Coordinates of C-alpha atoms and ligand atoms in Angstrom, one line a residue:
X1 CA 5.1 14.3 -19.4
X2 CA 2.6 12.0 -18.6
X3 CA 1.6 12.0 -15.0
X4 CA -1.6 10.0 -14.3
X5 CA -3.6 9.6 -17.2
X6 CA -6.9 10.4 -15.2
X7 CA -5.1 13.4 -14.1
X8 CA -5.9 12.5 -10.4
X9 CA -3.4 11.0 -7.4
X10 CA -0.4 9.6 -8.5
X11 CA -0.1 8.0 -5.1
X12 CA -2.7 5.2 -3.8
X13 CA -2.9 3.5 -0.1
X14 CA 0.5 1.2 -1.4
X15 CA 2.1 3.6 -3.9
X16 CA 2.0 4.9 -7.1
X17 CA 0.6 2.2 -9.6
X18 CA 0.0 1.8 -13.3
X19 CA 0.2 0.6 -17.0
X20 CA 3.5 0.5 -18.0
X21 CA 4.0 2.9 -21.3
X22 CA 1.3 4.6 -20.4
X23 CA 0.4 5.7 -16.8
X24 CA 3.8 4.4 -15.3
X25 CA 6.9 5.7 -17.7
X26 CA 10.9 6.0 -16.9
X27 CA 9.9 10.0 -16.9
X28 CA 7.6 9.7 -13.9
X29 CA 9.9 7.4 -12.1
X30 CA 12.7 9.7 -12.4
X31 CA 10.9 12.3 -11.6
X32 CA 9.4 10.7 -8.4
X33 CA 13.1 9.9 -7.6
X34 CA 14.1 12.9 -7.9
X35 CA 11.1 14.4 -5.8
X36 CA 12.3 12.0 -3.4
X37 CA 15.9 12.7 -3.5
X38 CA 15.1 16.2 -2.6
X39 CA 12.9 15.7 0.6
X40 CA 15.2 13.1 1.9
X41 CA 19.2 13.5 0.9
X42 CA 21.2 11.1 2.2
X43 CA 21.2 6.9 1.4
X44 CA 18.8 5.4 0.0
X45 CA 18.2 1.5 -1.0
X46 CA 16.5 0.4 -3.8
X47 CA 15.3 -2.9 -5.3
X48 CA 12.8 -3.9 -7.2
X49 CA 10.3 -7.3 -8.2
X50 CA 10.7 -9.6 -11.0
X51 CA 8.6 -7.4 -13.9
X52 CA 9.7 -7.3 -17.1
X53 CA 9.4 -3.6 -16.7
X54 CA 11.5 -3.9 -13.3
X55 CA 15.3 -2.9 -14.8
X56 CA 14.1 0.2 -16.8
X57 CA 12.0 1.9 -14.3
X58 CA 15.1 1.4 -11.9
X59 CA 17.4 2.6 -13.7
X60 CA 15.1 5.9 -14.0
X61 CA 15.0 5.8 -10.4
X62 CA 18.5 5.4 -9.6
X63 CA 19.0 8.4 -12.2
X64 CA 16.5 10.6 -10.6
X65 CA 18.1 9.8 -7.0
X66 CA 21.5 10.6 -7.9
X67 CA 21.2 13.9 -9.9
X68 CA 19.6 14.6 -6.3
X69 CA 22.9 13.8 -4.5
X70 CA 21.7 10.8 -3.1
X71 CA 23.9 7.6 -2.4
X72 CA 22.2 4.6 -3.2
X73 CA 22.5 1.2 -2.8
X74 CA 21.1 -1.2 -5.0
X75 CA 20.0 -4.5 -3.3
X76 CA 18.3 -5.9 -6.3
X77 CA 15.7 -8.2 -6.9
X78 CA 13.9 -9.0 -3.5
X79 CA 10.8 -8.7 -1.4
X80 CA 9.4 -5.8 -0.6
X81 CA 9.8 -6.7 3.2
X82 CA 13.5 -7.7 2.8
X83 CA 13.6 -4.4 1.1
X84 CA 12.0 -2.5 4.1
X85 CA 14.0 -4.4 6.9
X86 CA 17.3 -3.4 5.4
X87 CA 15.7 0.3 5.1
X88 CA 15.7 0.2 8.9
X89 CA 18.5 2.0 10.7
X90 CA 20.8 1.9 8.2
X91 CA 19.4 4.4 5.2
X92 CA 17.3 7.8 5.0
X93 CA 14.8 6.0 2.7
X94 CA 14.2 3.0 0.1
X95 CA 12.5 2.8 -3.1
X96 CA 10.8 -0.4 -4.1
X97 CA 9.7 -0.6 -7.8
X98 CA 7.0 -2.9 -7.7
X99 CA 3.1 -3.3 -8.6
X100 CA 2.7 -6.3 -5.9
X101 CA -0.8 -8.1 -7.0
X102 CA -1.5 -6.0 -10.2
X103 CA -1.3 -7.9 -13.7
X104 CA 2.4 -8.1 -15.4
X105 CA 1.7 -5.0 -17.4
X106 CA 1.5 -2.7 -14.4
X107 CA 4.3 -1.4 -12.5
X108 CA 4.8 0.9 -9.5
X109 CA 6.7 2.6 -6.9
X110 CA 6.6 1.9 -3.0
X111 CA 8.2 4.9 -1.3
X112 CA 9.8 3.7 2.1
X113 CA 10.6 6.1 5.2
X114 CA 14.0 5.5 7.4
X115 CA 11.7 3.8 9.6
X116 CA 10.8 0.7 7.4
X117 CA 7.4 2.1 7.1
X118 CA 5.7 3.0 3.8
X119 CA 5.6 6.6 3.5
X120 CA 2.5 8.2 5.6
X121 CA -0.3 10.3 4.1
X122 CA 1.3 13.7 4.7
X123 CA 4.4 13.0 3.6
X124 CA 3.5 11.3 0.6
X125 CA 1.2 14.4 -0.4
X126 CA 4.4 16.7 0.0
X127 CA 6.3 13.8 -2.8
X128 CA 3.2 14.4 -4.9
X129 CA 3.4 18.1 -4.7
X130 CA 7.1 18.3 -5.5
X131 CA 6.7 15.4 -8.3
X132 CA 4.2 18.0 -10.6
X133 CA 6.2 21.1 -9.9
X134 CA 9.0 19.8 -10.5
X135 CA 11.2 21.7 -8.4
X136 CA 13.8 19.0 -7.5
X137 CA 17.2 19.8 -6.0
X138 CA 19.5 19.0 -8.9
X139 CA 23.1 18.8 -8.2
X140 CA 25.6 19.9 -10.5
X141 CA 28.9 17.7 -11.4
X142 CA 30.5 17.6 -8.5
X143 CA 27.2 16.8 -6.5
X144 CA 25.7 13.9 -7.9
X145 CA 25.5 10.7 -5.8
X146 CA 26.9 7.7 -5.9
X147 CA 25.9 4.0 -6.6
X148 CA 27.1 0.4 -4.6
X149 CA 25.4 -2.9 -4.6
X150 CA 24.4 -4.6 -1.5
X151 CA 25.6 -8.8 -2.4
X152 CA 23.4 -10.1 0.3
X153 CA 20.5 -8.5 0.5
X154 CA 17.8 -11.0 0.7
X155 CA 20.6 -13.1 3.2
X156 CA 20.2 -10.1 5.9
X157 CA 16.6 -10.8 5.7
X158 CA 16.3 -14.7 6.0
X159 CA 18.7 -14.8 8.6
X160 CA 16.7 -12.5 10.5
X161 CA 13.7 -14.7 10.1
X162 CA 15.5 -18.2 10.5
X163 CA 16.9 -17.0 14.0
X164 CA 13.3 -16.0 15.4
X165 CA 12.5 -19.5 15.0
X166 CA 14.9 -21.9 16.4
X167 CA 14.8 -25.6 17.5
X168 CA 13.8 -26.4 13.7
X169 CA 10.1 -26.3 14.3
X170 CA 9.6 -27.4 10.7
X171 CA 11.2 -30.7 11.2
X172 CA 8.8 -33.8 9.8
X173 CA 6.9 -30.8 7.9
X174 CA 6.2 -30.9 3.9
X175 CA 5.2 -27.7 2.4
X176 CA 4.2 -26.3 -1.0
X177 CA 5.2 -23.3 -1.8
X178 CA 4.0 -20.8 -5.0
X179 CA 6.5 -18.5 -5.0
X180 CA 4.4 -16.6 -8.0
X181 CA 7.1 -16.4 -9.9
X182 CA 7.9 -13.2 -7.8
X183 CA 10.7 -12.6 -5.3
X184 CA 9.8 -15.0 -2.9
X185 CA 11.8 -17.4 -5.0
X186 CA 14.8 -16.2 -3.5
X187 CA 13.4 -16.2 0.4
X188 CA 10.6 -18.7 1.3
X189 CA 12.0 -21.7 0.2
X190 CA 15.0 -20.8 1.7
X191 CA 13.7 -19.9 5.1
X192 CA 11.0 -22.7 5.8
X193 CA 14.1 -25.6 4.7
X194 CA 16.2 -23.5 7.0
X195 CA 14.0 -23.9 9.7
X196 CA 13.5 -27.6 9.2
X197 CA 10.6 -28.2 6.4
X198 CA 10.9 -30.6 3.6
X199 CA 9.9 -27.7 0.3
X200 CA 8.1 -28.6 -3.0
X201 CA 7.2 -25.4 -5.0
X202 CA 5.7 -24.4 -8.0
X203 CA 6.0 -21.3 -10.3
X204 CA 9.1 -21.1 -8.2
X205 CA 11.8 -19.1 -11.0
X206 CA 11.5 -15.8 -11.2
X207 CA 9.4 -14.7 -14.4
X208 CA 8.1 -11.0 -14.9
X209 CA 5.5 -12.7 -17.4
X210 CA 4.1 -14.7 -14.6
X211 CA 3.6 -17.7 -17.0
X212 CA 2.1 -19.6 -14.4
X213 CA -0.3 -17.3 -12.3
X214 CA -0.9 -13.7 -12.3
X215 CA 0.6 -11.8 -9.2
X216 CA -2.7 -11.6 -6.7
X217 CA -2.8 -15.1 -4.9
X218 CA -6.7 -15.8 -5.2
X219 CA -8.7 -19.4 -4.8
X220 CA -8.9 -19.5 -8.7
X221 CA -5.2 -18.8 -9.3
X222 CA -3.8 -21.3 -7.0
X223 CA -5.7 -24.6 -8.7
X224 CA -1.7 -26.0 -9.4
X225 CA -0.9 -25.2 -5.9
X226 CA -4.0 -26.9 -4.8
X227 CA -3.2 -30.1 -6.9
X228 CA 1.0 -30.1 -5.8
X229 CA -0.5 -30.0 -2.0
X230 CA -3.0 -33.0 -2.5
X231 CA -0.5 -35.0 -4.7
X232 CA 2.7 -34.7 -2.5
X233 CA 0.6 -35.1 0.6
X234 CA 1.7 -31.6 1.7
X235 CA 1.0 -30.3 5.4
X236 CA 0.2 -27.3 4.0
X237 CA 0.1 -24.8 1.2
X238 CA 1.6 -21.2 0.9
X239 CA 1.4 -18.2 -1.5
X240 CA 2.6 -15.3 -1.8
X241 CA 1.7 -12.1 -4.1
X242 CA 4.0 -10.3 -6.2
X243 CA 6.3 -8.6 -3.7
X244 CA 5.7 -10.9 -1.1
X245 CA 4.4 -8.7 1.9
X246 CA 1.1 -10.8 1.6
X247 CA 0.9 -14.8 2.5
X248 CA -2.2 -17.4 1.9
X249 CA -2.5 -20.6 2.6
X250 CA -4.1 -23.7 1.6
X251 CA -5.3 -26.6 4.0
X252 CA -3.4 -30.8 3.7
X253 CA -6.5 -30.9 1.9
X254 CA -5.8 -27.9 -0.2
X255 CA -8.3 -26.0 0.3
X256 CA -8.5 -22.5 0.7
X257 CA -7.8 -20.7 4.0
X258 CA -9.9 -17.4 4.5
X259 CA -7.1 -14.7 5.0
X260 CA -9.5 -13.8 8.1
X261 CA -8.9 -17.1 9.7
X262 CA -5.7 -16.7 9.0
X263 CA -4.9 -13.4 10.7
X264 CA -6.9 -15.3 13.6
X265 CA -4.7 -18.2 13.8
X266 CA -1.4 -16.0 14.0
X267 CA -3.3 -13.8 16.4
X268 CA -4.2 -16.8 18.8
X269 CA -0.7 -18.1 18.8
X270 CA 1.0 -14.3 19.3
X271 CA -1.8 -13.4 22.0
X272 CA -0.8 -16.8 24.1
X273 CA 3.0 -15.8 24.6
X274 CA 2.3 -12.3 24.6
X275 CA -0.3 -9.8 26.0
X276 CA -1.4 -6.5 24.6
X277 CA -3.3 -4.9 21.5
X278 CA -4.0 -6.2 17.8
X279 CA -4.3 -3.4 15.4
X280 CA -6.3 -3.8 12.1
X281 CA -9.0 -2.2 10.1
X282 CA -12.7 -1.9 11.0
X283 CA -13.1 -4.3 7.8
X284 CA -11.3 -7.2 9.7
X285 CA -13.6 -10.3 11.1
X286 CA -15.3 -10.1 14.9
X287 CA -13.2 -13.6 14.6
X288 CA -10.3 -11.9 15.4
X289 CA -11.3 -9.9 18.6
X290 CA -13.1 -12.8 20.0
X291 CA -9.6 -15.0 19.4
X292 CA -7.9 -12.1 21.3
X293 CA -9.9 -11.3 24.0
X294 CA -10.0 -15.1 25.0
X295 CA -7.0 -15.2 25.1
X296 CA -6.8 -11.6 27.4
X297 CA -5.9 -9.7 24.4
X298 CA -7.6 -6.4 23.0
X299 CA -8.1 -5.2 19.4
X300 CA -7.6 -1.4 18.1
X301 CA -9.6 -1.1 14.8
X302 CA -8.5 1.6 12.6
X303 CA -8.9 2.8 8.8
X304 CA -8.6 0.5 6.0
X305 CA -4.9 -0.4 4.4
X306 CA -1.9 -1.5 6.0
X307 CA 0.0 1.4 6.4
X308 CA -2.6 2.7 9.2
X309 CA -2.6 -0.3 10.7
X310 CA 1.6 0.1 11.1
X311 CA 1.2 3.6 11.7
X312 CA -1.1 3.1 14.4
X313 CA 0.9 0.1 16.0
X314 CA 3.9 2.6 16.0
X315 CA 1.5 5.6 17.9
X316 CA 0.8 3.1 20.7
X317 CA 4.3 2.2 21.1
X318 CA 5.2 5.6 21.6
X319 CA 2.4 6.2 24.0
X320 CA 4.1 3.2 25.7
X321 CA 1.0 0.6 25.2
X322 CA 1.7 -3.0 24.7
X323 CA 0.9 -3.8 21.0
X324 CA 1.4 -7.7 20.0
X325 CA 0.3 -8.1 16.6
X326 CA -1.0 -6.1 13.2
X327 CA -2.8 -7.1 10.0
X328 CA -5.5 -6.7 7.5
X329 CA -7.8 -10.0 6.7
X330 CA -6.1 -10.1 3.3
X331 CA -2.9 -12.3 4.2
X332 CA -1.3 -9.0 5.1
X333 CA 0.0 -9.6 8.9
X334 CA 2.3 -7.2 10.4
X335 CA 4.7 -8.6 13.5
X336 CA 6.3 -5.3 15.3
X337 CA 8.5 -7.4 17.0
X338 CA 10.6 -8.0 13.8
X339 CA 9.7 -4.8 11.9
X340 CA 6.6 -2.4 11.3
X341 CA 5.3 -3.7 7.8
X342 CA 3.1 -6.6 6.1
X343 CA 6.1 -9.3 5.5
X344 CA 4.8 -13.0 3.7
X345 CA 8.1 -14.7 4.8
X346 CA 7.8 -13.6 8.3
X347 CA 4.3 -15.0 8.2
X348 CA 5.2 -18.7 6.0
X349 CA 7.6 -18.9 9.6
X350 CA 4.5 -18.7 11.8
X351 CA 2.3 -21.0 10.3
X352 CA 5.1 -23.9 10.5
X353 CA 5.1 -22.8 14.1
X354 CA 1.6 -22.9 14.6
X355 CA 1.0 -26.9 13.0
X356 CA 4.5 -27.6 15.4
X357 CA 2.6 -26.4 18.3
X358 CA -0.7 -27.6 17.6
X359 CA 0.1 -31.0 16.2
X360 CA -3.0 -31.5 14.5
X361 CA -4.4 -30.6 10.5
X362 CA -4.5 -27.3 9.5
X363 CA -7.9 -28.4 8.5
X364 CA -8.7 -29.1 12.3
X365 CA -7.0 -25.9 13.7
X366 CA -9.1 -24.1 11.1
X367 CA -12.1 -25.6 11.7
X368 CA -11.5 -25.0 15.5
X369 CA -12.1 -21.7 15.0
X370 CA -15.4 -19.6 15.5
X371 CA -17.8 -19.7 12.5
X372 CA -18.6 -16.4 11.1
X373 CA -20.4 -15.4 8.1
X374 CA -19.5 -12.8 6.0
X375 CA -21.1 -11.3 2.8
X376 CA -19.6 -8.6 0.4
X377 CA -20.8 -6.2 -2.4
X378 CA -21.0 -3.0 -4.0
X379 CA -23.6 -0.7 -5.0
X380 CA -23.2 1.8 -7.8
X381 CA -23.1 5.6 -6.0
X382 CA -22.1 8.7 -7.3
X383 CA -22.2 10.6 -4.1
X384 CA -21.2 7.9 -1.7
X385 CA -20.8 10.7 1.1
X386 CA -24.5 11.3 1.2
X387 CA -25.5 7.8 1.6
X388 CA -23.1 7.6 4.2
X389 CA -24.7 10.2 6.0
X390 CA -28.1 9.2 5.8
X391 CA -27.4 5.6 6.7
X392 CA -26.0 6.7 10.2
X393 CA -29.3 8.3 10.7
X394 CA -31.4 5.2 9.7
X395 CA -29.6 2.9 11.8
X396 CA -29.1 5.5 14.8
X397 CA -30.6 2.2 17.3
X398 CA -27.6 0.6 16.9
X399 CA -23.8 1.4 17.7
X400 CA -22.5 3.4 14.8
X401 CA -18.6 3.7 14.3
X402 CA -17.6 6.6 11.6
X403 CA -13.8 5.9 11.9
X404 CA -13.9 4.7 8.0
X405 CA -17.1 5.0 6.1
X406 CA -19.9 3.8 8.3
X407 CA -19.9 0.8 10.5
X408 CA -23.4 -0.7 12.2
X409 CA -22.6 -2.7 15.2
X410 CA -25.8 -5.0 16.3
X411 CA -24.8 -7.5 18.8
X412 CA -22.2 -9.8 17.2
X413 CA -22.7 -8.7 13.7
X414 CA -21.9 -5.6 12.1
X415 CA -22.2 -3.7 8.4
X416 CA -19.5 -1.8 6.8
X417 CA -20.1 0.2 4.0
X418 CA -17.6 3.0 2.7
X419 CA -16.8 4.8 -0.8
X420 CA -14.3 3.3 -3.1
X421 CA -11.1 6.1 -3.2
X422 CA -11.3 5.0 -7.2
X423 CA -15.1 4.6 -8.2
X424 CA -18.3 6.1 -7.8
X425 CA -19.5 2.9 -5.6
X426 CA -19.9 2.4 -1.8
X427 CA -18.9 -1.1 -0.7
X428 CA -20.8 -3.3 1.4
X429 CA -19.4 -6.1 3.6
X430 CA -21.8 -7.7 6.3
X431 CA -20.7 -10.4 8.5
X432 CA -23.2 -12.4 11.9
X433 CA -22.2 -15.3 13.6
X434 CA -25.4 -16.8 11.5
X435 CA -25.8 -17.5 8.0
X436 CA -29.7 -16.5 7.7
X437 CA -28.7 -13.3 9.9
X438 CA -26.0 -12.2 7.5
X439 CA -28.2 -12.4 4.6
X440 CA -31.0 -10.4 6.5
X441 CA -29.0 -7.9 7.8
X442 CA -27.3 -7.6 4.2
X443 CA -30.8 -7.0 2.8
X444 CA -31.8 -4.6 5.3
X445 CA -28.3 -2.3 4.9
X446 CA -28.7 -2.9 0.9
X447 CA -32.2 -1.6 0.6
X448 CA -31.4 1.4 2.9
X449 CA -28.3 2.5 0.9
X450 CA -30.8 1.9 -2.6
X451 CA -33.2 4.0 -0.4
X452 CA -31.0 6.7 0.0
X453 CA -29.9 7.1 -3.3
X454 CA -33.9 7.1 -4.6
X455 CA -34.9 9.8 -2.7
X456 CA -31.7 11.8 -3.4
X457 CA -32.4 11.0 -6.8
X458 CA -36.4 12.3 -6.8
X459 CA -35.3 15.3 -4.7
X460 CA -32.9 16.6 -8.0
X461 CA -35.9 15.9 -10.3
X462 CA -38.1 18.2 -8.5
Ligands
MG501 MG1 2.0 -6.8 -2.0

């Protein structure tokens, strides 16, 4: 059977992930539900997004689930936040098939714990374990599970939303929405006329080609978006990625919103009605702990990807902290009020909010923000580790953070640079509160990490 065809981790930060046919087949899937199946028992809900490749990799799925014993409820095509708040409470588990921002020819799995969460690190290398041994607990005839449909699945989940915003706060509001072709067809339109918007949209029926855009919402994809905000004189514009757990918007003006400004604005409007912690990577903006801590807020950084940021919202909970608000600078924002995971429609709700309260442009309230200045790359590294090591030594003057890869704090600006999980690179993000100072200090990190790797280099030759 074909596992991964590099032969490494079948299981990334959000999933297992691949080329249909090729990395990502109906054997692995059942094999992954059946892994699954084992380690959990019970009910388990499933769904999946609108890829072509969607019905046959459920169907291996639901086969592997069952032979396990499992019960399962099917609640179809949906979100992969709808999926994960009907998970809640109710089940032992949920299985999203989905490959979220990848191209149309990739499909995946997220694997989803009782708790709505994605499935943590530890558990997920257990799946993995049992997925290439193969030692699943396979019921015999009178054993197997047993499959029922859930007829309002997506309904659960836009009620929930439409009730945490009453008083039709959309009212007098026009909105474009790009849907993506994805499952957000079946939600966001719904929930922002619900709450009191006039809706436009565009690549709004659900098509696993994605004729009209590929899955990951970038500047470049969302030109028609852009053209149906300007034209329709649009307050805003929204889209979504292919499962819908991310949201982006577009300005009146339709331009581009930086998903950091973004997490800021929800932040600011969270931190005033509520008080307590933030939680996002080390990677996210300074923007958003200066929004917070004006507004008497604090921030918790932790590692990079959303299900540590979740995780770690849930750990403070426990310790009985206050924790407001979660998110990554990548449209990703994570409200533990509602439920513990990144959820698009949750966040199309809040920005409607946000222009209700503010009554001005999004332009404006965007521009109202802090300027920061931030600068990304990679260098090409094939012992990123090293490098790593010897930076925090070179820039031992300044406040150095080894929570994820290594982080350079200098005043207001700071330097990131960590080792892609996938290639041998180390990334390099930089971001000042000044435009000349980002490029300087970009420079200076750039030339140490080139540094590092010459002399490592000269040191094998000899
Ligand atoms: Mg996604």
């Amino acid at each position: 059977m074909k596992r991964s065809k590099s032969g490494g981790r079948l299981f990334g930060t959000n999933g297992a992930r691949g080329v249909v046919g090729v990395d990502m087949t109906p054997e692995l899937v059942f094999s992954i539900g059946a892994a699954f199946g084992s380690m959990r028992r019970g009910k388990i809900a499933v769904g999946r997004d609108t890829r072509t490749s969607g019905e046959m990799l459920l169907h291996a799925l639901k086969a592997g689930l069952l032979s396990t014993g499992c019960d399962i409820v099917d609640c179809g095509v949906l979100p992969t936040p709808a999926l994960q708040f009907l998970v809640r409470g109710e089940f032992t588990g949920g299985a999203m098939i989905t490959a979220s921002h990848n191209p149309p020819e990739y499909n995946g799995i997220k694997v989803i714990d009782a708790d709505g969460t994605e499935m943590g690190d530890n558990e997920t290398a257990a799946l993995e374990r049992l997925v290439r041994s193969g030692e699943f607990a396979i019921q015999s005839w009178d054993g197997t599970g047993k499959e029922t449909a859930e007829p309002d699945s997506v309904g659960r989940y836009t009620d929930a939303i439409v009730a945490r915003f009453p008083g039709s706060p959309g009212k007098g509001m026009l909105v474009a929405i790009d849907t993506g072709s994805g499952p957000a067809c079946r939600t966001t339109p719904e929930i922002l006329r619900r709450i009191g918007c006039r809706v436009l949209t565009v690549n709004g029926t659900m098509d696993g080609t994605f004729p009209g855009r590929q899955p990951e919402p970038s500047e470049q994809g969302l030109a028609a978006l852009s053209a149906l905000v300007v034209g329709s004189g649009a307050d805003f514009g929204i889209a979504h990625d292919g499962d819908a757990d991310r949201a982006v918007f577009l300005d009146e003006n339709g331009r581009y919103v930086e998903e950091n400004a973004e997490l800021a604005l929800v932040a600011r409007y969270i931190c005033r009605r509520r008080k307590g912690a933030i939680v996002t990577p080390v990677s996210t903006s300074r923007l958003v702990g200066m929004i917070a801590e004006e507004e008497g807020c604090g921030v918790v950084y932790t590692k990079v990807g959303s299900i540590n940021v979740a995780r770690k919202m849930l750990a403070l909970i426990r310790e009985g902290k206050d924790v407001v608000f979660g998110g990554e600078g990548n449209g990703g924002l994570i409200y533990p009020e509602f439920q513990f995971c990144r959820d698009g429609g949750m966040t199309a709700a809040m920005m409607v909010a946000i222009l209700a309260e503010e009554k001005k442009k999004l332009s404006a309230i965007v521009a109202s923000l802090p300027r920061r200045f931030m600068i990304k790359g990679k260098i090409s590294a094939p012992a990123g580790h090293a490098v790593l090591a010897a930076l925090s030594r070179e820039f031992a003057r300044d406040t150095i953070d080894r929570l994820d890869g290594v982080k350079i704090i200098r005043g207001e600006s700071w330097a990131l640079i960590r080792e892609s999980g996938t290639e041998p690179l180390v990334r390099i993000v930089v971001e000042s509160p000044d435009q000349e100072q980002a490029a300087s200090f970009y420079k200076e990190v750039t030339a140490a990490v080139q540094g590092s790797l010459e002399r490592k280099g000269s040191r094998k030759k000899r």
